[in-house]
mmCIF file of C-alpha atoms in Angstrom:
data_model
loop_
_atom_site.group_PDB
_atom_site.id
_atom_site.type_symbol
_atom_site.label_atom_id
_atom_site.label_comp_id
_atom_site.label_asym_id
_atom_site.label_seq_id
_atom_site.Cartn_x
_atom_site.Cartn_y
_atom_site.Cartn_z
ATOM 1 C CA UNK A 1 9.451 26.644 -24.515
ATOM 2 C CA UNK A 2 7.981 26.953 -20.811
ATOM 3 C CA UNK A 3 6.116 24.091 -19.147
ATOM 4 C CA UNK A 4 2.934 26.424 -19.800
ATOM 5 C CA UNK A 5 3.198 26.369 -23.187
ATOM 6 C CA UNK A 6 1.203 24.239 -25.887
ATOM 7 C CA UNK A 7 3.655 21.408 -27.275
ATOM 8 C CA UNK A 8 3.160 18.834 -29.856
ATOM 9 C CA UNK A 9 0.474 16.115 -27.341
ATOM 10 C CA UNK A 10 -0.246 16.546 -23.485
ATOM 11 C CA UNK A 11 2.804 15.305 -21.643
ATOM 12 C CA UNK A 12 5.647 16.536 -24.147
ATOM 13 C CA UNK A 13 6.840 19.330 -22.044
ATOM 14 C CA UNK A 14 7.038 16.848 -19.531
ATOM 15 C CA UNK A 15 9.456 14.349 -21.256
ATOM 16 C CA UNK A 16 6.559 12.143 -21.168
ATOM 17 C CA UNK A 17 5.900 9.692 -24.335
ATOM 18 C CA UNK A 18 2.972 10.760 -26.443
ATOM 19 C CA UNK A 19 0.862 7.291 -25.413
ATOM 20 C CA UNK A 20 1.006 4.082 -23.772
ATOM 21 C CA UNK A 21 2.383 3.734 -20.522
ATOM 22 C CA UNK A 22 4.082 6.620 -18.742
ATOM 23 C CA UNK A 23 1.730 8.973 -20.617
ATOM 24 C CA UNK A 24 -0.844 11.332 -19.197
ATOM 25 C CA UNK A 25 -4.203 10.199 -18.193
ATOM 26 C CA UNK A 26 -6.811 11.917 -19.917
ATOM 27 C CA UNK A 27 -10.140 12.785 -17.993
ATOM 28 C CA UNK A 28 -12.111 10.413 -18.242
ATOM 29 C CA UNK A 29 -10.324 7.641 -16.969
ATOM 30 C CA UNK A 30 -9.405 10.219 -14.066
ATOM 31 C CA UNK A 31 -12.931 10.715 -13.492
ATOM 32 C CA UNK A 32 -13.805 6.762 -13.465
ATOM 33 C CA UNK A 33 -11.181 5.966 -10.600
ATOM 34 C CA UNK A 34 -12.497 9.259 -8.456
ATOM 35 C CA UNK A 35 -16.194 7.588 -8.576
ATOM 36 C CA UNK A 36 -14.501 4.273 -7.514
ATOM 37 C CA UNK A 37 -12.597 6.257 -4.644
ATOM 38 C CA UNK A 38 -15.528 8.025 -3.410
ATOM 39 C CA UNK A 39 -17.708 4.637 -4.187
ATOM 40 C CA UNK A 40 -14.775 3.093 -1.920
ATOM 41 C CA UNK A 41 -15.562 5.240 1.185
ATOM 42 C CA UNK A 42 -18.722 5.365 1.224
ATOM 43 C CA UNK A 43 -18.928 1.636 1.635
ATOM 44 C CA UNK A 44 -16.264 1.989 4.881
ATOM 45 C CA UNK A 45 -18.715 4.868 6.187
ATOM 46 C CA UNK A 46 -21.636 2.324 5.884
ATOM 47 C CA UNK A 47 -20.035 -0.489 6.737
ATOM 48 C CA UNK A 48 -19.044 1.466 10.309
ATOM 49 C CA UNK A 49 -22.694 2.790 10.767
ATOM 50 C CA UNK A 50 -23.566 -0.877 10.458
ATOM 51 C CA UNK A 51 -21.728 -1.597 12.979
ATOM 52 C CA UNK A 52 -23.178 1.232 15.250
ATOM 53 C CA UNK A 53 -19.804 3.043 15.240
ATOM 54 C CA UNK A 54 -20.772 6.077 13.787
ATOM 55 C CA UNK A 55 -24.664 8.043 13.562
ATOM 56 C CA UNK A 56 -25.831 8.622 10.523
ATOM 57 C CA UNK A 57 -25.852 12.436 10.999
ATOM 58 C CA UNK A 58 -21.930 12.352 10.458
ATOM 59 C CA UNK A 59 -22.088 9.887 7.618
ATOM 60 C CA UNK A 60 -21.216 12.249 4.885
ATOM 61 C CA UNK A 61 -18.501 14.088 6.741
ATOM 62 C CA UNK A 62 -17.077 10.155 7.663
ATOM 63 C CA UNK A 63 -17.211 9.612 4.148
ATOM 64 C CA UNK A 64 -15.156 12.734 2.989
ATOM 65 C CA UNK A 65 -12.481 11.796 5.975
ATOM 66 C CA UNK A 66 -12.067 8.683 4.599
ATOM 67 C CA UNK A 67 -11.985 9.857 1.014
ATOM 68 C CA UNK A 68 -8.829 11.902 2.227
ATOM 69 C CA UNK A 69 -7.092 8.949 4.123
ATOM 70 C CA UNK A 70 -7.514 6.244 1.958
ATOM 71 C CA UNK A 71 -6.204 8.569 -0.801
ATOM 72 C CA UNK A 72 -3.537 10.129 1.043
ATOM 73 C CA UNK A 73 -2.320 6.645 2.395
ATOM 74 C CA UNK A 74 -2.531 4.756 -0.821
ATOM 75 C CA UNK A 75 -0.771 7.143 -2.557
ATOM 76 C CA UNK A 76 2.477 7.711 -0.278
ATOM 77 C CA UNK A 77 2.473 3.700 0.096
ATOM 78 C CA UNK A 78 1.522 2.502 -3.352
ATOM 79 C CA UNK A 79 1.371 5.765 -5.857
ATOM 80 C CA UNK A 80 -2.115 4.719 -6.784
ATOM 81 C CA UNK A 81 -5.487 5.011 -5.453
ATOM 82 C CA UNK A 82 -7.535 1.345 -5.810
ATOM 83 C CA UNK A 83 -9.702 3.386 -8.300
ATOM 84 C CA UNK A 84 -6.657 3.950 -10.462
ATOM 85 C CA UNK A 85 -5.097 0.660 -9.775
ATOM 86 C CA UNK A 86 -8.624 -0.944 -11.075
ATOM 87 C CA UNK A 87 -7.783 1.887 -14.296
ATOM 88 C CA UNK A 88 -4.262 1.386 -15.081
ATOM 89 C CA UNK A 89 -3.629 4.643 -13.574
ATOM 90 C CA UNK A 90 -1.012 5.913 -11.088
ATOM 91 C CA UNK A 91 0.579 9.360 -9.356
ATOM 92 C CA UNK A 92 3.931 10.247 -10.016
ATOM 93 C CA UNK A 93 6.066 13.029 -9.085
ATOM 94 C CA UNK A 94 7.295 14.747 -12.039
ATOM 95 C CA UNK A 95 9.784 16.956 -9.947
ATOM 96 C CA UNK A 96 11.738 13.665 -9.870
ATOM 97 C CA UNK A 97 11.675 13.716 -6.187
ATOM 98 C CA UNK A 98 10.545 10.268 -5.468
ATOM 99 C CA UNK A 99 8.694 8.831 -3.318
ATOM 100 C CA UNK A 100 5.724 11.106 -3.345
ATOM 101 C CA UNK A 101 5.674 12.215 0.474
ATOM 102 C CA UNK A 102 2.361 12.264 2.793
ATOM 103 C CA UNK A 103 2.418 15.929 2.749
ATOM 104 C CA UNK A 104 2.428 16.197 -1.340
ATOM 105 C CA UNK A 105 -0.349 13.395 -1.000
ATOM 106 C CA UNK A 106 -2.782 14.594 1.593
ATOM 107 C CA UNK A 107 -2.372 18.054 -0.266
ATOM 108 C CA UNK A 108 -3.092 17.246 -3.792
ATOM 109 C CA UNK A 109 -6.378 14.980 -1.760
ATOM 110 C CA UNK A 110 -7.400 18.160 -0.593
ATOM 111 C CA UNK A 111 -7.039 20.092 -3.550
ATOM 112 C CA UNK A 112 -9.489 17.467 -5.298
ATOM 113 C CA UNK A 113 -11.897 17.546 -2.365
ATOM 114 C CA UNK A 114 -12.167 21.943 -3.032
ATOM 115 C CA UNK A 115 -13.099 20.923 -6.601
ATOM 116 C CA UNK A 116 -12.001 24.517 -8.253
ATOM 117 C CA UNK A 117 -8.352 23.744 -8.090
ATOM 118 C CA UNK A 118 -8.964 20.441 -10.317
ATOM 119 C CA UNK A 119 -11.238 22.396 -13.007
ATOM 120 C CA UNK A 120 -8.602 24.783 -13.486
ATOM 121 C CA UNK A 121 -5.973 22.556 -16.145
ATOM 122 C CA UNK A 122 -2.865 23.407 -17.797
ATOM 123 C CA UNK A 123 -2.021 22.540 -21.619
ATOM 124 C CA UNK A 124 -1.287 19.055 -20.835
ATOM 125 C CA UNK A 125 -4.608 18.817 -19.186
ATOM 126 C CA UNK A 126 -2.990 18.182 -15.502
ATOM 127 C CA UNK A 127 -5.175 20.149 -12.887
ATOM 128 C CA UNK A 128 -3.764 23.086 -10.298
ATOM 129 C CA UNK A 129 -3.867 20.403 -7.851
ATOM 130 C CA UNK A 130 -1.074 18.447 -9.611
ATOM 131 C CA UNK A 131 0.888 21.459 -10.578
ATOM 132 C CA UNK A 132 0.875 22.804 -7.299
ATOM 133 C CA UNK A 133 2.235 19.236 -5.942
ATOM 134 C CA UNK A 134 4.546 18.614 -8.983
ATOM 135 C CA UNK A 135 2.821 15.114 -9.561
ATOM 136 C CA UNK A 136 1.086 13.869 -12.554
ATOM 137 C CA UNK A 137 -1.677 11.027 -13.389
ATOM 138 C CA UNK A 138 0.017 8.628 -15.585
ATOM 139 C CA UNK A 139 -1.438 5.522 -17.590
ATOM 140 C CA UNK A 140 0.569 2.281 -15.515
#
């Protein structure tokens, strides 16, 4: 049986349990902690036009850049966004190479941010973005 393959529940071919913690996220909750992510940055790119740091003709762009950091960063440090910490969700590396390194990090980030990559999913429902990194979104 090849990782590609259907199994039994998402997760299987993994060696990941079937629910509970340690098991694969499923989309929605996903979703929820991406809206609290992007929520997340667009409060820092306000907050800094506020301030009169930034115009407001870059706002979107400082809003993306900080999407990328913040996810990036809190990943390699923590191995969770805050929207997935506020989910009970978390990253992990399911190459067994731990810690997840900056460069698997900013990459899956940027994968997200194209959008196609995470539309296209495998049979346990991880996007390209996460098979391309080796990492997986886990319930904590």
């Amino acid at each position: 049986m090849t990782p590609e393959s259907p199994t039994g529940y998402p997760g299987e071919a993994l060696g990941l349990p079937e629910s509970g913690s340690g098991s694969l996220a499923r989309m929605g909750r996903r979703l929820g902690a991406l809206f609290i992510d992007w929520l997340i940055a667009a409060g820092l790119a306000l907050l800094l036009l506020t301030f009169g740091a930034v115009s407001d003709s870059v706002l979107s762009t400082l809003q993306l850049l900080i999407w990328v950091a913040l996810g990036a960063l809190s990943v390699r440090l923590f191995g969770v966004t805050p929207g997935q910490l506020a989910l009970g969700l978390q990253v992990a590396a399911v190459d067994g190479r731990l810690p997840i390194g900056i460069g698997r990090a900013l990459g899956r980030n940027l994968l997200i941010f194209l959008l196609v990559p995470a539309l296209f999913t495998d049979a346990d429902g991880r996007g390209l973005q996460d098979r391309l990194t080796k990492t997986a979104v886990l319930r904590r």
